[in-house]
Structure formats: structure tokens, C-alpha cells
C-alpha positions as MATLAB code, in Angstrom:
seq = 'MTTLTLPQPKHLLRLSDFTLLLVAMVWGTSYGAAKGALAFYPVLGFLAVRFTLTFVLLLPALLRAPAVQKRDALRTGLPLGMLMLGIFLCETFGVAHTQASNAAFLISLCVVLTPFAEWWLLGRRPAQAMFVFAAISLLGAALLGGGIAGRLSWGDGLMLAAAVLRAITVCQTSQLTRHSSASALALTAVQAGVIGIGSLLLALLMPGDLSALPTQAAFWQATLYLVLGCTVFAFFAQNWALKHSAPSRVALLTSTEPAFGALFAVLWLGESLSATAWLGGGLIVLAALWTTWRRS';
ca = [
       2.074   12.521   25.761;
       1.389    9.146   25.252;
       4.230    7.173   24.057;
       3.612    4.643   21.822;
       5.251    0.831   22.789;
       5.178   -2.018   21.529;
       6.496   -5.362   23.515;
       8.078   -6.634   20.253;
      11.534   -7.679   19.842;
      14.321   -5.957   19.016;
      15.183   -8.502   15.630;
      12.064   -8.239   14.748;
      11.467   -4.928   14.741;
      14.386   -4.254   13.086;
      13.225   -6.929   10.256;
      10.180   -4.861   10.106;
      10.974   -2.181    8.928;
      13.767   -3.666    6.936;
       9.728   -5.890    5.018;
       7.961   -2.553    5.132;
      11.086   -0.356    3.001;
      11.530   -3.199    0.584;
       7.673   -3.026    0.282;
       7.326    0.572   -0.965;
      10.734    0.179   -3.406;
       8.288   -2.862   -4.754;
       5.367   -0.413   -4.572;
       6.960    2.705   -6.029;
       7.323    0.456   -9.424;
       3.615   -0.570   -9.823;
       2.764    2.720  -10.834;
       4.817    2.234  -14.340;
       4.093   -1.414  -14.918;
       0.240   -0.660  -14.438;
       0.423    2.263  -16.751;
       1.987    0.854  -19.437;
      -0.565   -2.186  -18.539;
      -3.314    0.409  -19.457;
      -2.126    0.834  -22.120;
      -3.702   -2.740  -22.991;
      -7.045   -3.795  -21.256;
      -9.318   -0.843  -18.953;
      -8.920   -0.557  -15.469;
     -11.734   -2.738  -13.928;
     -10.441   -5.347  -15.695;
      -7.108   -5.056  -15.210;
      -7.510   -5.098  -11.896;
      -9.922   -7.642  -11.395;
      -7.751   -9.839  -14.097;
      -5.280   -9.442  -11.581;
      -6.670   -9.739   -8.162;
      -8.495  -13.150   -9.833;
      -4.673  -14.113  -10.203;
      -3.407  -13.314   -7.660;
      -6.491  -15.277   -5.712;
      -5.600  -18.331   -8.037;
      -2.599  -18.570   -6.276;
      -2.921  -18.204   -3.026;
      -6.376  -20.734   -2.783;
      -3.675  -23.298   -1.981;
      -2.907  -21.323    1.636;
      -6.540  -20.862    2.230;
      -7.805  -24.272    1.519;
      -5.291  -26.010    3.429;
      -6.166  -23.325    6.425;
      -6.827  -24.782    9.664;
     -11.020  -24.433   10.248;
     -10.438  -21.459   12.716;
      -7.434  -20.101   10.794;
      -9.728  -19.624    7.704;
     -12.602  -18.172   10.353;
     -10.670  -15.272   11.015;
      -8.607  -15.093    7.413;
     -12.337  -13.999    6.394;
     -13.290  -12.850    9.264;
     -10.570  -10.554    9.165;
     -10.363  -10.063    5.175;
     -14.041   -9.950    4.097;
     -13.622   -5.764    5.296;
     -10.005   -5.485    5.138;
     -10.640   -6.469    1.212;
     -13.070   -4.005    0.856;
     -10.736   -1.198    2.109;
      -8.546   -2.222   -0.201;
     -11.117   -2.844   -2.868;
     -11.824    0.815   -2.576;
      -7.832    2.086   -2.358;
      -7.663    0.606   -6.072;
     -10.140    1.880   -7.917;
      -9.467    5.104   -5.819;
      -6.130    5.135   -7.224;
      -5.816    3.336  -10.641;
      -8.631    5.577  -11.291;
      -6.880    8.630  -10.039;
      -3.481    7.747  -12.038;
      -4.952    8.180  -15.091;
      -6.748   11.676  -13.653;
      -4.252   13.306  -13.204;
      -0.726   14.699  -13.281;
       2.429   11.927  -11.998;
       3.573   14.459   -9.309;
      -0.178   15.878   -8.571;
      -1.048   11.798   -7.446;
       2.569   10.996   -5.830;
       2.403   14.548   -2.353;
      -1.609   13.736   -2.842;
      -1.227    9.215   -2.099;
       1.619   10.192    0.595;
      -1.178   12.310    2.890;
      -1.561    9.102    4.597;
       2.148    9.399    6.743;
       0.135   12.402    8.060;
      -3.610   10.817    7.794;
      -2.314    7.468    9.627;
      -1.489    9.077   13.595;
      -5.017   10.559   13.513;
      -6.581    7.923   11.978;
      -4.658    5.668   14.790;
      -5.681    7.904   17.628;
      -8.930    8.209   16.339;
      -9.924    4.346   15.573;
      -7.198    2.917   17.707;
      -6.694    5.015   21.035;
      -3.173    5.805   20.558;
      -1.906    8.581   20.235;
       1.309    8.492   18.938;
       5.068    9.603   20.313;
       5.350   13.342   18.682;
       8.277   12.239   17.330;
       6.479   10.269   14.492;
       4.062   13.420   14.150;
       7.052   15.452   13.232;
       9.179   12.863   10.950;
       5.545   12.132    9.169;
       5.485   16.008    8.755;
       9.251   15.628    6.953;
       8.137   12.812    4.952;
       5.243   14.952    3.227;
       7.801   18.009    2.938;
      10.033   16.011    1.142;
       6.531   14.748   -0.351;
       6.211   17.826   -1.879;
       8.978   18.913   -3.127;
       8.979   15.437   -5.052;
       5.804   15.545   -7.005;
       6.915   19.599   -7.355;
       3.698   20.741   -5.220;
      -0.184   20.951   -6.377;
      -0.906   23.950   -8.879;
      -4.438   25.151   -9.273;
      -7.909   23.068   -8.190;
      -7.587   19.180   -8.080;
      -9.087   17.317  -10.564;
     -11.608   15.331  -10.479;
      -8.030   12.555  -10.264;
      -6.504   13.890   -7.495;
      -9.807   13.938   -5.033;
      -9.585   10.421   -6.462;
      -6.054   10.302   -4.892;
      -6.678   12.201   -1.667;
      -9.318    9.816   -0.877;
      -7.467    6.601   -1.626;
      -4.987    8.466    1.216;
      -7.717    8.311    3.160;
      -8.998    4.938    3.400;
      -4.777    4.001    3.224;
      -4.855    5.382    6.556;
      -8.155    3.907    7.611;
      -6.455    0.113    6.327;
      -3.436    0.306    8.010;
      -4.742    0.887   11.947;
      -7.485   -0.972   10.714;
      -5.881   -3.715   10.177;
      -3.432   -3.207   12.469;
      -6.737   -3.837   14.939;
      -7.819   -7.015   13.758;
      -4.674   -9.658   12.445;
      -2.965   -8.930   16.461;
      -5.147  -11.382   17.251;
      -6.316  -13.511   14.302;
      -4.651  -16.726   14.005;
      -5.388  -16.838   10.024;
      -1.908  -16.612    8.004;
      -0.719  -13.893    5.987;
      -0.984  -16.257    3.207;
      -4.967  -17.354    3.969;
      -5.923  -13.564    4.515;
      -4.334  -11.852    1.547;
      -6.075  -14.954   -0.232;
      -9.561  -13.508    0.810;
      -8.142   -9.536    0.358;
      -7.357  -10.807   -3.696;
     -10.425  -12.936   -4.336;
     -12.263   -9.363   -2.372;
     -10.044   -6.755   -4.285;
     -10.915   -9.622   -6.884;
     -14.488  -10.875   -7.411;
     -15.503   -7.071   -6.697;
     -13.203   -5.945  -10.006;
     -15.524   -8.140  -11.343;
     -18.218   -7.390  -10.536;
     -17.874   -3.384  -11.472;
     -16.771   -4.513  -14.830;
     -19.813   -6.256  -15.581;
     -21.904   -3.237  -15.189;
     -19.446   -1.361  -17.466;
     -19.745   -2.035  -21.032;
     -16.473   -2.318  -22.475;
     -14.126   -3.270  -19.051;
     -14.310   -7.036  -20.434;
     -13.225   -7.177  -24.058;
     -11.465   -9.723  -24.746;
      -8.509  -10.376  -22.931;
      -5.384   -8.944  -24.530;
      -2.150  -11.056  -26.245;
       0.530   -8.401  -25.852;
       3.539   -9.789  -23.977;
       3.440   -6.213  -22.987;
       0.913   -6.308  -21.072;
       0.672   -9.887  -19.983;
       4.640   -9.634  -18.117;
       3.279   -6.309  -16.439;
       0.525   -7.719  -14.998;
       2.329  -10.616  -13.434;
       4.913   -7.944  -12.290;
       2.407   -6.487  -10.764;
       0.390  -10.388   -9.047;
       4.055  -12.075   -7.837;
       6.045   -8.360   -6.798;
       3.634   -5.910   -6.056;
       0.451   -7.616   -4.762;
       1.403  -11.225   -2.667;
       5.033  -10.071   -1.934;
       3.842   -6.458   -0.535;
       0.319   -7.998    0.796;
       2.409  -10.350    2.260;
       4.691   -8.396    4.018;
       3.353   -5.835    4.529;
       0.228   -7.950    6.582;
       3.123   -9.231    8.810;
       4.440   -6.072    9.085;
       1.600   -4.911   10.758;
       1.674   -7.364   13.287;
       5.039   -5.977   14.918;
       5.227   -2.493   14.557;
       2.848    1.009   15.160;
       0.356    1.896   11.992;
       2.102    5.585   12.631;
       4.937    4.151   11.533;
       4.580    1.718    9.038;
       2.652    4.559    6.668;
       5.657    6.665    7.342;
       7.720    3.268    6.799;
       6.509    2.549    2.630;
       5.702    6.647    2.529;
       9.566    5.429    0.640;
       7.146    4.840   -1.737;
       7.410    8.558   -4.193;
      11.646    8.132   -3.515;
      12.339    4.555   -4.699;
       8.674    5.478   -7.796;
      11.278    8.032   -8.903;
      13.994    6.584   -8.635;
      12.718    3.627  -10.936;
      11.797    6.272  -13.929;
      15.117    7.844  -13.682;
      16.805    3.829  -14.083;
      14.283    1.573  -16.035;
      12.120    4.709  -17.632;
      14.805    6.652  -18.633;
      12.800    9.892  -17.027;
      15.151   13.077  -15.599;
      14.100   14.034  -12.678;
      15.315   18.424  -11.026;
      17.246   19.402   -8.260;
      14.306   19.805   -5.938;
      12.587   16.553   -6.333;
      15.717   15.089   -6.107;
      15.871   16.926   -2.862;
      12.218   16.296   -2.323;
      13.547   12.052   -2.732;
      16.188   12.631   -0.578;
      14.084   14.155    2.680;
      11.191   10.659    2.355;
      14.026    8.002    2.789;
      16.381    9.786    5.328;
      12.724   10.133    7.646;
      12.216    6.373    7.423;
      16.344    5.681    7.581;
      16.079    7.454   11.262;
      12.657    5.845   12.796;
      14.341    2.954   12.319;
      17.962    3.703   13.826;
      16.153    5.246   16.476;
      14.288    1.981   17.536;
      16.998    0.275   16.069;
];
């Protein structure tokens, strides 16, 4: 058995773990915010607005970057942006066509898929403990979501595709950014540009997805939160953390997203959870915390 070791200072390892947990917390609130925005605008139009705004905000960082960093940002950001475009298309359309419990369970499959993707794409086999606690995290996600009853729907299939793309993207990001001089902000700008332009082009091909922009304050509040919190901050933080952590650890720590999403739903949206769901959320959080303590 080969154990993955990373030549990183301990304070950076701890900081990357904390950062990834914070990203999971922010992402956990994104489903509710996105559903609120989608009540006013179609999926492709909404994605185009969200990521075009993100690109505009981050464009100065890309323009100010030295020529070498711009080149690296484009070299790494273009392929990663295409992968991220696929993820957001699958996730956003998937959530709209399946139950939230099924979506939470299926997207968490990326935790189990990532070690295998890492083994396949990077040629590194993670420590056995990562597989064990990935399984615990997956069990927690299943309890949190209540499992999947009956045959998979079209939305379930899209969420499964998003989970596969997430696992691949984590590995590819780790591989491409380790030898890249591009800053996290410049890389995020390129990724956001790819997603925004890609969504815009797709929306132009779909009648009705580029109607007049909504004027409701709720739409813009949700969109700005997703832009600033769930995209600018989360993308930047994850890109930075991936330089100091292994892909399987990143997937495991960000797998706490369903638990934070449940807490947001209960405390902010007024929803209720069963005892089984709380148990599942607890298993996910405990598995993530255990990996943090083990590394320290």
C-alpha cells in the first residue's frame, strides 16, 4: 500500500483543511440561493448572468498579471473551465429535475469516485484510511438524503454525471495548478469566463433562455451572493487549497457540503430534518473533522 505524502508545512495543511470546510459551508447554501434565483430566470440565462458578472469582477486581476501568469492562467483555466461548465450545467438542470435528497446523495458520490480518479489520472494510490472515511462520508450522505427510491430519473442521472465530473476536475486541477505560476484569482477569472460565455452561447441556441433580465430584488440578491460567496470566494479558495492538499482529501472535506446545506435549510429556510438525516449529517462532518485531526 502506497501512502500519499505531500511536502507541505503543517500550518499550510491545517489552513487548507479549514479553507475547504469553509468552502463546503458556503456551497451548502448555494442550492437554496440558486433555486430562489431560478424562480425568476431560466437556467442558462441565470448561469450566464452569474458567471459573466464573476468574470467582470475578476478581469482586472487577470489583466494585471504578468505575461507568464496570463499564459498559465489560460493554459490551465480553459480546460478546467470546460469541466466546470459541464458540472454547473449538470448540477443546475439536475437539481431542477430531481428531489433535493437524491441530489445530495448523488453529488456526494464524487467522494468515492475521486480516489479512483486520482489513481487513474495521477497514478497515485491514496492511503487506505481515505477510502474508509470516504465510505463513511458516503453513508452519511445517504442517511442525510434518505437514499434513492425507485429508478433513477433524468435529474438523478445529471447529478451522477456532475459527481463524475467533480472527481475528474479535482484531480485535473491539482495536476495542472501545481506547476502553474498563475494566481488563483487569474485562474478563477478564466474559469468564470469559460462558464459565462459557454452558458451564453448555449442560451442563444435555446429560445426563451435570454429573456429580459428580472427586476426583482430577490433575484439580484441571490445572484450577488452566489457570485461573491459561492463563486469568487469558493473558486479562489479551492484553487488555492488544491495546491496544498491531495484530491481525495479535498473531495472528502468538501463532502460536508450536504450537512451545511441541511443546517442552512433548518436555521434559515425553516425546514425540518428527521433524526436519520441529522445522523447522516453528523457522520459527514465527523469524517471530515477526523481527517483534519489526523493530518495535524
